[in-house]
mmCIF file of C-alpha atoms in Angstrom:
data_model
loop_
_atom_site.group_PDB
_atom_site.id
_atom_site.type_symbol
_atom_site.label_atom_id
_atom_site.label_comp_id
_atom_site.label_asym_id
_atom_site.label_seq_id
_atom_site.Cartn_x
_atom_site.Cartn_y
_atom_site.Cartn_z
ATOM 1 C CA MET A 1 -0.001 -0.011 -0.017
ATOM 2 C CA ARG A 2 0.947 3.571 -0.524
ATOM 3 C CA ILE A 3 -0.511 5.829 2.228
ATOM 4 C CA ALA A 4 -0.705 9.573 1.459
ATOM 5 C CA THR A 5 -1.509 12.527 3.580
ATOM 6 C CA PHE A 6 -3.055 15.257 1.445
ATOM 7 C CA ALA A 7 -5.172 18.421 1.392
ATOM 8 C CA HIS A 8 -8.444 18.486 -0.543
ATOM 9 C CA GLU A 9 -11.134 21.186 -0.410
ATOM 10 C CA GLY A 10 -9.462 22.820 2.541
ATOM 11 C CA GLN A 11 -9.247 19.704 4.638
ATOM 12 C CA ARG A 12 -6.428 17.346 5.549
ATOM 13 C CA ARG A 13 -7.181 13.729 4.700
ATOM 14 C CA VAL A 14 -5.271 10.412 4.620
ATOM 15 C CA GLY A 15 -5.828 8.015 1.797
ATOM 16 C CA LEU A 16 -4.820 4.930 -0.138
ATOM 17 C CA VAL A 17 -3.087 5.690 -3.377
ATOM 18 C CA SER A 18 -4.208 3.555 -6.318
ATOM 19 C CA ALA A 19 -1.879 1.089 -7.977
ATOM 20 C CA ASP A 20 -1.646 3.235 -11.080
ATOM 21 C CA GLY A 21 -0.796 6.377 -9.053
ATOM 22 C CA GLN A 22 -3.652 8.293 -10.541
ATOM 23 C CA SER A 23 -6.011 8.574 -7.553
ATOM 24 C CA VAL A 24 -6.294 8.456 -3.818
ATOM 25 C CA THR A 25 -9.170 7.065 -1.795
ATOM 26 C CA PRO A 26 -9.616 8.738 1.645
ATOM 27 C CA PHE A 27 -9.883 6.641 4.820
ATOM 28 C CA ASP A 28 -12.713 7.208 7.189
ATOM 29 C CA LEU A 29 -10.804 9.126 9.877
ATOM 30 C CA SER A 30 -12.082 11.798 12.171
ATOM 31 C CA PRO A 31 -10.768 15.321 11.450
ATOM 32 C CA ALA A 32 -8.609 15.086 14.605
ATOM 33 C CA ASP A 33 -7.039 11.850 13.489
ATOM 34 C CA ALA A 34 -6.530 13.109 9.927
ATOM 35 C CA GLN A 35 -4.507 16.038 11.351
ATOM 36 C CA ARG A 36 -1.976 13.399 12.488
ATOM 37 C CA GLY A 37 -1.547 12.111 8.969
ATOM 38 C CA ALA A 38 -0.654 8.448 8.594
ATOM 39 C CA LEU A 39 0.309 8.012 12.283
ATOM 40 C CA PRO A 40 -3.129 6.738 13.417
ATOM 41 C CA LEU A 41 -2.861 4.000 10.806
ATOM 42 C CA VAL A 42 0.576 2.992 11.941
ATOM 43 C CA GLU A 43 -0.642 2.862 15.513
ATOM 44 C CA ALA A 44 -3.733 0.821 14.596
ATOM 45 C CA ALA A 45 -1.609 -1.712 12.780
ATOM 46 C CA ALA A 46 0.875 -1.893 15.693
ATOM 47 C CA ALA A 47 -2.029 -2.679 18.007
ATOM 48 C CA GLY A 48 -3.448 -5.360 15.732
ATOM 49 C CA ARG A 49 -6.470 -3.299 14.765
ATOM 50 C CA ALA A 50 -7.803 -3.156 11.210
ATOM 51 C CA LEU A 51 -7.203 -0.083 9.125
ATOM 52 C CA PRO A 52 -10.157 2.266 8.797
ATOM 53 C CA GLY A 53 -12.469 1.773 5.823
ATOM 54 C CA THR A 54 -12.272 3.586 2.533
ATOM 55 C CA LYS A 55 -15.934 4.286 1.776
ATOM 56 C CA ARG A 56 -15.534 7.605 0.026
ATOM 57 C CA ALA A 57 -15.047 7.924 -3.702
ATOM 58 C CA PRO A 58 -11.447 8.100 -5.137
ATOM 59 C CA ILE A 59 -10.063 11.553 -5.835
ATOM 60 C CA ALA A 60 -7.745 12.278 -8.742
ATOM 61 C CA LEU A 61 -4.213 12.679 -7.406
ATOM 62 C CA SER A 62 -3.885 15.738 -9.633
ATOM 63 C CA ALA A 63 -6.682 17.412 -7.613
ATOM 64 C CA VAL A 64 -4.995 17.115 -4.246
ATOM 65 C CA GLN A 65 -1.968 18.685 -2.607
ATOM 66 C CA LEU A 66 0.328 16.040 -1.141
ATOM 67 C CA GLN A 67 1.535 16.774 2.377
ATOM 68 C CA VAL A 68 4.140 15.268 4.648
ATOM 69 C CA PRO A 69 2.935 11.759 5.486
ATOM 70 C CA ILE A 70 3.371 12.258 9.256
ATOM 71 C CA PRO A 71 2.906 16.017 9.715
ATOM 72 C CA LEU A 72 4.267 16.156 13.204
ATOM 73 C CA PRO A 73 6.228 13.130 14.292
ATOM 74 C CA ARG A 74 5.745 12.312 18.020
ATOM 75 C CA ARG A 75 9.436 12.965 18.591
ATOM 76 C CA ASN A 76 12.694 13.698 16.877
ATOM 77 C CA ILE A 77 13.581 11.997 13.573
ATOM 78 C CA TRP A 78 16.425 9.433 14.102
ATOM 79 C CA CYS A 79 19.191 9.893 11.504
ATOM 80 C CA VAL A 80 22.405 8.094 10.552
ATOM 81 C CA GLY A 81 25.496 9.770 9.269
ATOM 82 C CA ARG A 82 28.352 8.280 7.218
ATOM 83 C CA ASN A 83 26.472 5.135 6.113
ATOM 84 C CA TYR A 84 27.750 4.766 2.505
ATOM 85 C CA HIS A 85 31.502 4.149 2.016
ATOM 86 C CA GLU A 86 31.938 6.657 -0.780
ATOM 87 C CA HIS A 87 30.158 9.319 1.193
ATOM 88 C CA ALA A 88 32.490 8.584 4.162
ATOM 89 C CA LYS A 89 35.416 9.178 1.862
ATOM 90 C CA GLU A 90 34.125 12.428 0.377
ATOM 91 C CA LEU A 91 33.732 14.146 3.736
ATOM 92 C CA GLN A 92 36.531 12.406 5.649
ATOM 93 C CA GLY A 93 38.568 15.622 5.670
ATOM 94 C CA SER A 94 35.682 17.863 6.737
ATOM 95 C CA VAL A 95 32.495 16.672 8.497
ATOM 96 C CA PHE A 96 33.929 13.349 9.562
ATOM 97 C CA LYS A 97 37.527 14.335 10.403
ATOM 98 C CA ASN A 98 36.895 14.181 14.170
ATOM 99 C CA ASN A 99 34.891 10.979 14.075
ATOM 100 C CA ASN A 100 36.240 7.434 14.550
ATOM 101 C CA ALA A 101 38.430 6.674 11.488
ATOM 102 C CA ASN A 102 36.761 3.331 11.095
ATOM 103 C CA PRO A 103 33.290 4.034 9.608
ATOM 104 C CA ALA A 104 32.203 0.417 10.170
ATOM 105 C CA GLN A 105 32.717 0.280 13.954
ATOM 106 C CA TRP A 106 29.494 2.020 15.112
ATOM 107 C CA PRO A 107 26.888 4.117 13.301
ATOM 108 C CA ILE A 108 26.886 7.871 13.822
ATOM 109 C CA VAL A 109 23.398 8.670 15.179
ATOM 110 C CA PHE A 110 21.869 12.106 15.516
ATOM 111 C CA THR A 111 18.370 13.587 15.413
ATOM 112 C CA LYS A 112 16.276 16.303 13.753
ATOM 113 C CA VAL A 113 13.482 18.028 15.589
ATOM 114 C CA PRO A 114 9.936 17.154 14.454
ATOM 115 C CA GLU A 115 9.149 20.768 13.625
ATOM 116 C CA CYS A 116 11.579 20.871 10.716
ATOM 117 C CA VAL A 117 9.468 18.361 8.754
ATOM 118 C CA VAL A 118 7.758 19.660 5.610
ATOM 119 C CA GLY A 119 5.941 18.164 2.632
ATOM 120 C CA PRO A 120 7.184 16.579 -0.595
ATOM 121 C CA THR A 121 6.823 19.801 -2.642
ATOM 122 C CA ASP A 122 7.079 22.464 0.080
ATOM 123 C CA ALA A 123 9.608 25.223 -0.140
ATOM 124 C CA VAL A 124 12.739 24.878 2.040
ATOM 125 C CA ARG A 125 13.637 28.237 3.604
ATOM 126 C CA LEU A 126 17.242 29.244 3.513
ATOM 127 C CA PRO A 127 18.263 30.806 6.835
ATOM 128 C CA GLY A 128 20.292 33.625 5.280
ATOM 129 C CA GLU A 129 24.065 33.879 4.969
ATOM 130 C CA ALA A 130 24.389 35.545 8.358
ATOM 131 C CA ILE A 131 23.242 32.267 9.860
ATOM 132 C CA SER A 132 24.694 29.820 7.347
ATOM 133 C CA PRO A 133 25.773 30.100 3.743
ATOM 134 C CA GLN A 134 26.611 26.390 3.537
ATOM 135 C CA ILE A 135 23.252 24.692 2.962
ATOM 136 C CA ASP A 136 23.482 21.114 1.556
ATOM 137 C CA TYR A 137 21.206 18.287 0.497
ATOM 138 C CA GLU A 138 21.234 14.601 1.500
ATOM 139 C CA ALA A 139 18.899 12.110 -0.262
ATOM 140 C CA GLU A 140 17.827 9.349 2.068
ATOM 141 C CA LEU A 141 15.540 6.320 2.411
ATOM 142 C CA ALA A 142 13.662 6.606 5.700
ATOM 143 C CA VAL A 143 12.197 3.691 7.707
ATOM 144 C CA VAL A 144 8.859 4.090 9.488
ATOM 145 C CA ILE A 145 8.650 1.890 12.598
ATOM 146 C CA GLY A 146 5.409 -0.085 13.057
ATOM 147 C CA THR A 147 5.588 -2.319 16.086
ATOM 148 C CA GLY A 148 7.667 -0.598 18.769
ATOM 149 C CA GLY A 149 10.140 -2.256 21.116
ATOM 150 C CA LYS A 150 13.366 -1.975 23.068
ATOM 151 C CA ASN A 151 16.542 -3.941 22.587
ATOM 152 C CA ILE A 152 15.291 -5.280 19.232
ATOM 153 C CA ALA A 153 17.482 -8.077 17.928
ATOM 154 C CA LYS A 154 18.887 -7.684 14.495
ATOM 155 C CA ALA A 155 17.178 -10.963 13.434
ATOM 156 C CA ASP A 156 13.790 -9.592 14.449
ATOM 157 C CA ALA A 157 14.259 -6.035 13.301
ATOM 158 C CA MET A 158 12.423 -6.115 9.952
ATOM 159 C CA LYS A 159 9.285 -7.276 11.749
ATOM 160 C CA HIS A 160 9.193 -3.857 13.307
ATOM 161 C CA VAL A 161 9.204 -1.971 9.943
ATOM 162 C CA TRP A 162 5.799 -0.626 8.811
ATOM 163 C CA GLY A 163 6.966 1.140 5.693
ATOM 164 C CA TYR A 164 9.317 3.548 3.966
ATOM 165 C CA THR A 165 9.407 7.047 2.748
ATOM 166 C CA ILE A 166 11.887 9.653 1.338
ATOM 167 C CA VAL A 167 13.718 12.305 3.322
ATOM 168 C CA ASN A 168 15.978 15.117 2.345
ATOM 169 C CA ASP A 169 18.284 15.589 5.366
ATOM 170 C CA VAL A 170 19.014 19.286 4.592
ATOM 171 C CA THR A 171 22.097 20.376 6.465
ATOM 172 C CA ALA A 172 23.834 23.677 7.395
ATOM 173 C CA ARG A 173 27.377 22.360 7.102
ATOM 174 C CA ASP A 174 29.246 25.095 8.970
ATOM 175 C CA VAL A 175 26.767 24.934 11.848
ATOM 176 C CA GLN A 176 26.988 21.107 11.826
ATOM 177 C CA MET A 177 30.721 21.188 12.322
ATOM 178 C CA ARG A 178 30.859 24.247 14.599
ATOM 179 C CA HIS A 179 28.967 22.609 17.420
ATOM 180 C CA GLN A 180 30.735 19.265 17.220
ATOM 181 C CA GLN A 181 27.398 17.541 17.330
ATOM 182 C CA TRP A 182 24.921 17.661 14.507
ATOM 183 C CA ASP A 183 21.453 18.416 15.723
ATOM 184 C CA MET A 184 21.778 22.207 15.487
ATOM 185 C CA GLY A 185 22.952 22.141 11.817
ATOM 186 C CA LYS A 186 20.253 19.585 10.877
ATOM 187 C CA SER A 187 17.178 21.023 12.570
ATOM 188 C CA PHE A 188 16.480 24.476 10.985
ATOM 189 C CA ASP A 189 12.907 25.079 10.135
ATOM 190 C CA THR A 190 11.843 23.221 6.929
ATOM 191 C CA PHE A 191 15.061 21.229 6.856
ATOM 192 C CA CYS A 192 13.411 17.812 6.522
ATOM 193 C CA PRO A 193 11.239 17.460 3.373
ATOM 194 C CA MET A 194 9.461 14.083 3.516
ATOM 195 C CA GLY A 195 7.190 12.075 1.256
ATOM 196 C CA PRO A 196 5.532 11.781 -1.125
ATOM 197 C CA TRP A 197 3.764 9.025 0.925
ATOM 198 C CA ILE A 198 4.591 5.922 2.908
ATOM 199 C CA VAL A 199 4.997 2.643 1.044
ATOM 200 C CA THR A 200 4.241 -0.284 3.332
ATOM 201 C CA ALA A 201 6.936 -2.954 3.933
ATOM 202 C CA ASP A 202 4.854 -5.609 2.119
ATOM 203 C CA GLU A 203 5.280 -3.671 -1.103
ATOM 204 C CA LEU A 204 8.894 -2.551 -0.970
ATOM 205 C CA ASP A 205 12.056 -4.141 0.175
ATOM 206 C CA GLY A 206 14.030 -1.152 1.485
ATOM 207 C CA GLN A 207 17.168 -3.258 1.675
ATOM 208 C CA HIS A 208 17.252 -3.468 -2.125
ATOM 209 C CA THR A 209 16.449 -0.206 -3.737
ATOM 210 C CA ARG A 210 18.108 2.797 -5.437
ATOM 211 C CA VAL A 211 18.421 6.383 -4.045
ATOM 212 C CA ARG A 212 19.074 9.241 -6.494
ATOM 213 C CA CYS A 213 19.238 13.038 -6.331
ATOM 214 C CA TRP A 214 19.281 15.830 -8.818
ATOM 215 C CA VAL A 215 19.969 19.603 -8.248
ATOM 216 C CA ASN A 216 18.455 21.810 -10.970
ATOM 217 C CA GLY A 217 18.184 18.689 -13.170
ATOM 218 C CA GLU A 218 21.894 17.780 -12.705
ATOM 219 C CA PRO A 219 22.533 14.245 -11.316
ATOM 220 C CA ARG A 220 24.311 14.464 -8.034
ATOM 221 C CA GLN A 221 23.741 11.254 -6.046
ATOM 222 C CA ASP A 222 23.113 7.642 -7.020
ATOM 223 C CA GLY A 223 23.417 4.851 -4.534
ATOM 224 C CA ARG A 224 21.862 1.506 -3.603
ATOM 225 C CA THR A 225 20.768 0.516 -0.156
ATOM 226 C CA GLU A 226 22.647 -2.775 -0.592
ATOM 227 C CA ASP A 227 25.767 -0.590 -0.113
ATOM 228 C CA LEU A 228 24.803 0.699 3.348
ATOM 229 C CA ILE A 229 27.636 0.301 5.770
ATOM 230 C CA PHE A 230 25.082 -0.482 8.499
ATOM 231 C CA ASP A 231 21.984 -2.150 7.053
ATOM 232 C CA ILE A 232 18.447 -1.474 8.253
ATOM 233 C CA PRO A 233 18.277 -4.370 10.782
ATOM 234 C CA THR A 234 21.578 -3.216 12.292
ATOM 235 C CA LEU A 235 20.330 0.375 12.629
ATOM 236 C CA ILE A 236 17.132 -0.728 14.324
ATOM 237 C CA GLU A 237 19.038 -2.901 16.707
ATOM 238 C CA THR A 238 21.531 -0.171 17.509
ATOM 239 C CA ILE A 239 19.026 2.655 18.008
ATOM 240 C CA SER A 240 16.761 0.464 20.136
ATOM 241 C CA ARG A 241 19.524 -0.472 22.626
ATOM 242 C CA GLY A 242 18.134 0.768 25.951
ATOM 243 C CA ILE A 243 15.730 3.062 24.059
ATOM 244 C CA THR A 244 12.154 2.263 23.284
ATOM 245 C CA LEU A 245 11.085 2.814 19.684
ATOM 246 C CA TYR A 246 7.419 3.640 19.058
ATOM 247 C CA PRO A 247 4.981 3.237 16.182
ATOM 248 C CA GLY A 248 5.608 6.072 13.756
ATOM 249 C CA ASP A 249 9.258 6.670 14.751
ATOM 250 C CA VAL A 250 11.225 7.546 11.542
ATOM 251 C CA ILE A 251 14.844 6.491 10.950
ATOM 252 C CA ALA A 252 16.680 8.177 8.032
ATOM 253 C CA THR A 253 19.309 5.683 6.881
ATOM 254 C CA GLY A 254 22.084 7.879 5.558
ATOM 255 C CA THR A 255 22.975 9.390 2.171
ATOM 256 C CA PRO A 256 25.161 8.299 -0.831
ATOM 257 C CA ALA A 257 28.147 10.212 -2.110
ATOM 258 C CA GLY A 258 27.606 13.339 -4.163
ATOM 259 C CA VAL A 259 26.579 15.923 -1.575
ATOM 260 C CA GLY A 260 27.462 19.552 -2.330
ATOM 261 C CA MET A 261 30.163 19.784 0.253
ATOM 262 C CA GLY A 262 31.916 16.759 -1.271
ATOM 263 C CA LEU A 263 32.293 18.388 -4.722
ATOM 264 C CA SER A 264 35.388 20.263 -5.773
ATOM 265 C CA PRO A 265 34.842 23.102 -5.223
ATOM 266 C CA PRO A 266 31.930 22.646 -2.899
ATOM 267 C CA GLN A 267 28.542 23.679 -4.271
ATOM 268 C CA PHE A 268 26.062 24.779 -1.680
ATOM 269 C CA LEU A 269 22.381 25.525 -2.326
ATOM 270 C CA LYS A 270 21.121 28.992 -3.128
ATOM 271 C CA ALA A 271 17.702 30.676 -3.593
ATOM 272 C CA GLY A 272 15.867 29.245 -6.592
ATOM 273 C CA ASP A 273 17.644 25.839 -6.561
ATOM 274 C CA VAL A 274 15.405 22.775 -6.891
ATOM 275 C CA VAL A 275 16.381 19.477 -5.379
ATOM 276 C CA ARG A 276 14.620 16.325 -6.547
ATOM 277 C CA ILE A 277 15.070 12.962 -4.828
ATOM 278 C CA GLU A 278 13.832 9.694 -6.210
ATOM 279 C CA ILE A 279 13.807 6.265 -4.657
ATOM 280 C CA ASP A 280 12.798 3.220 -6.671
ATOM 281 C CA GLY A 281 9.524 1.715 -5.415
ATOM 282 C CA ILE A 282 8.495 4.866 -3.633
ATOM 283 C CA GLY A 283 8.439 7.839 -5.940
ATOM 284 C CA GLN A 284 9.931 11.313 -5.704
ATOM 285 C CA ILE A 285 10.015 14.587 -3.739
ATOM 286 C CA GLU A 286 10.970 17.904 -5.238
ATOM 287 C CA ASN A 287 11.685 21.014 -3.203
ATOM 288 C CA ARG A 288 12.608 24.561 -4.164
ATOM 289 C CA PHE A 289 14.988 26.447 -1.861
ATOM 290 C CA ALA A 290 14.051 30.051 -1.198
#
């Protein structure tokens, strides 16, 4: 299934996207539940309850405005840095220079605040050069947790995945490095475009898909999740060590090589730039920076 959160006739709704991608059928959710996007569906599935019905007529996808699948996550987005070998190499002299020299020893884990999440076509607001002139993109596959848990074993981890979506882990590079931890440089308002919907785990194998990114139509990133240094089960096992994961928690799994800071010379984003990210089996998000 592809579960979308969208606006139609002034109301937020959540619906099931058709197999051909041409329409979306709203679920029967209360207005209060619909404000939470797909999260009530994730929680229902985790509790063993059936999904709400879809009694309303389908709506043409062209007639709706897609919104972020989970408009306000219940807590910070979990994120993983340095999780593709080539990306580790391209930033080894800058972002990663003070980290463990062995990228395969432990994942680098940080978070982004929930309030930075925006939709798949929303504008990303540049903070201004006085705050940061070094704004960068990071195309990432994101895992949506279904059944929660603590101390989840790697062998059981995929049972806890409800679905997948796309995230652009937008980053202020100078702020990221200045504070020697990354949350500040990752959490500016609008710095987490997400969408276009959630694809459930029975429809997509996130361990075998392709992540690509374009800036103003120019190819920048192209990687496969088979090449993750720490695969999805390992990430879930690591993040759940002593920490309870909950239904709807989001884990961004890291970005391939080709980020702006890794180019020679570095190429940071400026007003008017458009970043498009596509993941096979999910779709694409496209955001203009302003």
